[in-house]
PDB file of C-alpha atoms in Angstrom:
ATOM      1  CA  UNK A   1     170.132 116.630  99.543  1.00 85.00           C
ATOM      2  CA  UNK A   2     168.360 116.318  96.320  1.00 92.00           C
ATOM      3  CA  UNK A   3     165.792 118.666  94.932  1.00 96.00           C
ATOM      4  CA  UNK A   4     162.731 117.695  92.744  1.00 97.00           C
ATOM      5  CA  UNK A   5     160.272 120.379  91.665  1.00 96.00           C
ATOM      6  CA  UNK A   6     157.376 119.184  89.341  1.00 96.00           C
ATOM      7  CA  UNK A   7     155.494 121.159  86.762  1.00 96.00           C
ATOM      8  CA  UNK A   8     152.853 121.174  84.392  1.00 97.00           C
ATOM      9  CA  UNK A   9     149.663 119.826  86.312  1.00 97.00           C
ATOM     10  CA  UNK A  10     146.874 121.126  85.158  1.00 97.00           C
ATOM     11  CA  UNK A  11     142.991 121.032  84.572  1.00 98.00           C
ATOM     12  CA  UNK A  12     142.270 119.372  81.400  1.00 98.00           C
ATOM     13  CA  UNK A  13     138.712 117.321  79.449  1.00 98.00           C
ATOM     14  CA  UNK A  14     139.066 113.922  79.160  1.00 98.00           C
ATOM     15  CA  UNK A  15     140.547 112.748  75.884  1.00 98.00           C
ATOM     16  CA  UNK A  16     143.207 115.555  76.464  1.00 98.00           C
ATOM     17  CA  UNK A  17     147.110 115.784  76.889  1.00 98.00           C
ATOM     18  CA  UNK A  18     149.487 116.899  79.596  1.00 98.00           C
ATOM     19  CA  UNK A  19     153.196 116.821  79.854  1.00 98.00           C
ATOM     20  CA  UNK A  20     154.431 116.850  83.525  1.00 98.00           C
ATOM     21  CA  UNK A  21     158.320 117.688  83.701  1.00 98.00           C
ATOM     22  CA  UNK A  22     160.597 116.917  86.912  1.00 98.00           C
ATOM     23  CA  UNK A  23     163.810 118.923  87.900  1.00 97.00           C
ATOM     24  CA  UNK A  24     166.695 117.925  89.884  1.00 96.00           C
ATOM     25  CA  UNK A  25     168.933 119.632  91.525  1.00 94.00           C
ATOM     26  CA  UNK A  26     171.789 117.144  90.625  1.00 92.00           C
ATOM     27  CA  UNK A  27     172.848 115.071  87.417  1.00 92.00           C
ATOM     28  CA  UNK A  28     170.705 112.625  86.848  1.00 92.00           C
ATOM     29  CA  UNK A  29     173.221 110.923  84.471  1.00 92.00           C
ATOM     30  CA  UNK A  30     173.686 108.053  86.883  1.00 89.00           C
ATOM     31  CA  UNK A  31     170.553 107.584  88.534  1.00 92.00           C
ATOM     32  CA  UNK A  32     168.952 104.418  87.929  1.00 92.00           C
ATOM     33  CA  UNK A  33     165.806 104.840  89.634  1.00 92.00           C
ATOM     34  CA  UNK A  34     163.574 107.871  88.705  1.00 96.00           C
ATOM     35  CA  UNK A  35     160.046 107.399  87.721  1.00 97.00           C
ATOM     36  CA  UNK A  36     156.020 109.384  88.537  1.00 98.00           C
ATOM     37  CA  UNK A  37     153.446 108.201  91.394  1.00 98.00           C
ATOM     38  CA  UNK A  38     150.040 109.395  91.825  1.00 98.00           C
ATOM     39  CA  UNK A  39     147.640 109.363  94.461  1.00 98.00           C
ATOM     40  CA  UNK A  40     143.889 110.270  94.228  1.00 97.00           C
ATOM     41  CA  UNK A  41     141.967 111.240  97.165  1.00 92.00           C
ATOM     42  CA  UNK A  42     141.450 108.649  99.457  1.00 95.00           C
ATOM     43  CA  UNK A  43     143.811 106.222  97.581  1.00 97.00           C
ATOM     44  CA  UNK A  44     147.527 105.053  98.308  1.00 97.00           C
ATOM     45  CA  UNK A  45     150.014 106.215  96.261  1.00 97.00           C
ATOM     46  CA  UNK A  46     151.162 104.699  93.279  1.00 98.00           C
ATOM     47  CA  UNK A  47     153.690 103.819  90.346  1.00 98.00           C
ATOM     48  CA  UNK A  48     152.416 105.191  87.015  1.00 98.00           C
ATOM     49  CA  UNK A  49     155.371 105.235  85.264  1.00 98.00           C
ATOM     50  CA  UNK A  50     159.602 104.617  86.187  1.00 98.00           C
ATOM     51  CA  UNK A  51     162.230 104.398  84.070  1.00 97.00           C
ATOM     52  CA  UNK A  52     165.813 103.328  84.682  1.00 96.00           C
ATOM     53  CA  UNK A  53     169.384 105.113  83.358  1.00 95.00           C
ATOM     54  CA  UNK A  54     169.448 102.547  80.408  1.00 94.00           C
ATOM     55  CA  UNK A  55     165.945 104.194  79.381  1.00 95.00           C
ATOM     56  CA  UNK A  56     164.112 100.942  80.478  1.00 97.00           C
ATOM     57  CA  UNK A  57     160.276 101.738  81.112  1.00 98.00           C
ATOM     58  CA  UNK A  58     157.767 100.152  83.484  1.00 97.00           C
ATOM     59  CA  UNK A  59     154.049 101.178  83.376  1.00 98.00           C
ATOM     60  CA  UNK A  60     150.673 101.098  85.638  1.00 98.00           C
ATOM     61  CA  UNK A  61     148.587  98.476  83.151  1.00 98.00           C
ATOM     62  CA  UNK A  62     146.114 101.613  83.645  1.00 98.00           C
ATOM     63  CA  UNK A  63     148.143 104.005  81.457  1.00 98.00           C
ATOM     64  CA  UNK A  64     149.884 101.778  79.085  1.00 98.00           C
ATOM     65  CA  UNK A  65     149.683 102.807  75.749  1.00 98.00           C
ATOM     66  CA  UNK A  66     148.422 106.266  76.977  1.00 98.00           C
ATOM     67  CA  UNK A  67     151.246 107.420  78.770  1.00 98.00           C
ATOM     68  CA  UNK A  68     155.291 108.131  78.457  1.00 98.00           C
ATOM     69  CA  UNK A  69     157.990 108.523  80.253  1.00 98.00           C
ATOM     70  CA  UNK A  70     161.411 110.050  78.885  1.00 98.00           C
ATOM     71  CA  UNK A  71     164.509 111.661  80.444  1.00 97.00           C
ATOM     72  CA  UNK A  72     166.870 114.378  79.530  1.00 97.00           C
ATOM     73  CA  UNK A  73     170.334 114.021  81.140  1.00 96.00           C
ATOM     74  CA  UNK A  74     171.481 116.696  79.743  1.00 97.00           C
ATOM     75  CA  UNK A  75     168.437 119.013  81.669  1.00 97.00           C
ATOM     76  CA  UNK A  76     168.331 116.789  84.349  1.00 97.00           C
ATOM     77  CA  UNK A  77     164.533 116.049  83.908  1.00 97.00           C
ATOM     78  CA  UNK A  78     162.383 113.639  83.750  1.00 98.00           C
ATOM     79  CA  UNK A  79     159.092 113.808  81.460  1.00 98.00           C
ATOM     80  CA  UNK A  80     155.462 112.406  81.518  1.00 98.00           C
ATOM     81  CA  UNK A  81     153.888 112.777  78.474  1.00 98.00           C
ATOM     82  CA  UNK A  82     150.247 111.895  78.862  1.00 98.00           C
ATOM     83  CA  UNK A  83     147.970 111.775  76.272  1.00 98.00           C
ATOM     84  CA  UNK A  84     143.731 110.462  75.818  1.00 98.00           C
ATOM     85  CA  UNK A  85     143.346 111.478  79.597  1.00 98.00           C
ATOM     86  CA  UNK A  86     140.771 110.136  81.686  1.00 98.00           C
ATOM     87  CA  UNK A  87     138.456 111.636  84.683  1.00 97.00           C
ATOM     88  CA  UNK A  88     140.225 108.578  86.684  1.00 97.00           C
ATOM     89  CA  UNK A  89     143.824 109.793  85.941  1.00 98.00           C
ATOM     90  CA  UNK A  90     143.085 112.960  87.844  1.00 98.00           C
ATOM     91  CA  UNK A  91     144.980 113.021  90.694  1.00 98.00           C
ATOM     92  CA  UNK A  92     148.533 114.457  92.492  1.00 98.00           C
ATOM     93  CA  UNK A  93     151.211 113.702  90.471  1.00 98.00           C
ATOM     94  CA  UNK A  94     154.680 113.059  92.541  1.00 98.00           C
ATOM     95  CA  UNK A  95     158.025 112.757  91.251  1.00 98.00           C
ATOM     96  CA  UNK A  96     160.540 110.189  92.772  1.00 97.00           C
ATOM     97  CA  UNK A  97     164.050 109.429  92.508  1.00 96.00           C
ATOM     98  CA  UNK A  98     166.266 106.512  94.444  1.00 94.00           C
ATOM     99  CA  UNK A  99     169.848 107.924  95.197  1.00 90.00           C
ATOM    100  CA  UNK A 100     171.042 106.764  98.578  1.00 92.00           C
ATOM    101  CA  UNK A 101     167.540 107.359  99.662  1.00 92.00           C
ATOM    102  CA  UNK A 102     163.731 108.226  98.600  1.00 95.00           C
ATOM    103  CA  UNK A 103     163.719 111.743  97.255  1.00 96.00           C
ATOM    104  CA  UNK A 104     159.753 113.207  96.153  1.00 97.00           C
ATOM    105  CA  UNK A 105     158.977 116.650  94.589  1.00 97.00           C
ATOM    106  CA  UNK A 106     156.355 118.526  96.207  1.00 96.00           C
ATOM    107  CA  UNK A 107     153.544 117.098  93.723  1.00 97.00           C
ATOM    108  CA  UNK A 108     151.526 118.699  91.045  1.00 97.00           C
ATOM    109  CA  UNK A 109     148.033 118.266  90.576  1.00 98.00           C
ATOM    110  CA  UNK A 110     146.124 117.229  87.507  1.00 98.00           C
ATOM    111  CA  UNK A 111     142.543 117.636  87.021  1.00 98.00           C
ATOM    112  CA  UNK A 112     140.830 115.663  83.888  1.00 98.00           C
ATOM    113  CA  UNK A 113     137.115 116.611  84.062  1.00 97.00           C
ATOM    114  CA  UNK A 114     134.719 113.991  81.793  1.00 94.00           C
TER     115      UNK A 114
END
């Protein structure tokens, strides 16, 4: 069993910056699959940002250029660095990892208010 407990949600004014950070209870060393979802109310969830062990990124057309993702082995944790923030990026912020399975973190909200 794998733990994954987000922080740094927040309320913040459009234009600003965030950085969400992801724990794990394991190394992360290996794991190839680790990324952020979102979901907004009344929306599915989805990919915003994933990144692989060789530190290949993939990103929602929606935050390119505004957002980035990063990992730490050696904390096992995953970043989201998100910068010029916009009242549609508010939403719950999950992270996911794929290790024999789906693992999600209990989600952290963030708030960008126009």
């Amino acid at each position: 069993q794998v733990q994954l407990v987000e922080s740094g949600g927040g309320l913040v004014q459009a234009g600003g910056s965030l950085r969400l950070s992801c724990a794990a209870s394991r190394s992360i060393f290996s794991i190839n699959d680790m990324g952020w979802y979102r979901q907004a109310p009344g929306k599915q969830r989805e990919l915003v940002a994933a990144i692989t062990s060789g530190r290949i990124t993939n990103y929602a057309d929606s935050v390119k250029g505004r957002f980035t993702i990063s990992r730490d082995n050696a904390k096992n944790t995953v970043y989201l660095q998100m910068n010029s923030l916009k009242p549609e990026d508010t939403a719950v912020y999950y992270c996911h990892m794929y290790y024999y399975g789906a693992y999600w973190g209990q989600g952290t909200q963030v708030t960008v208010s126009s």
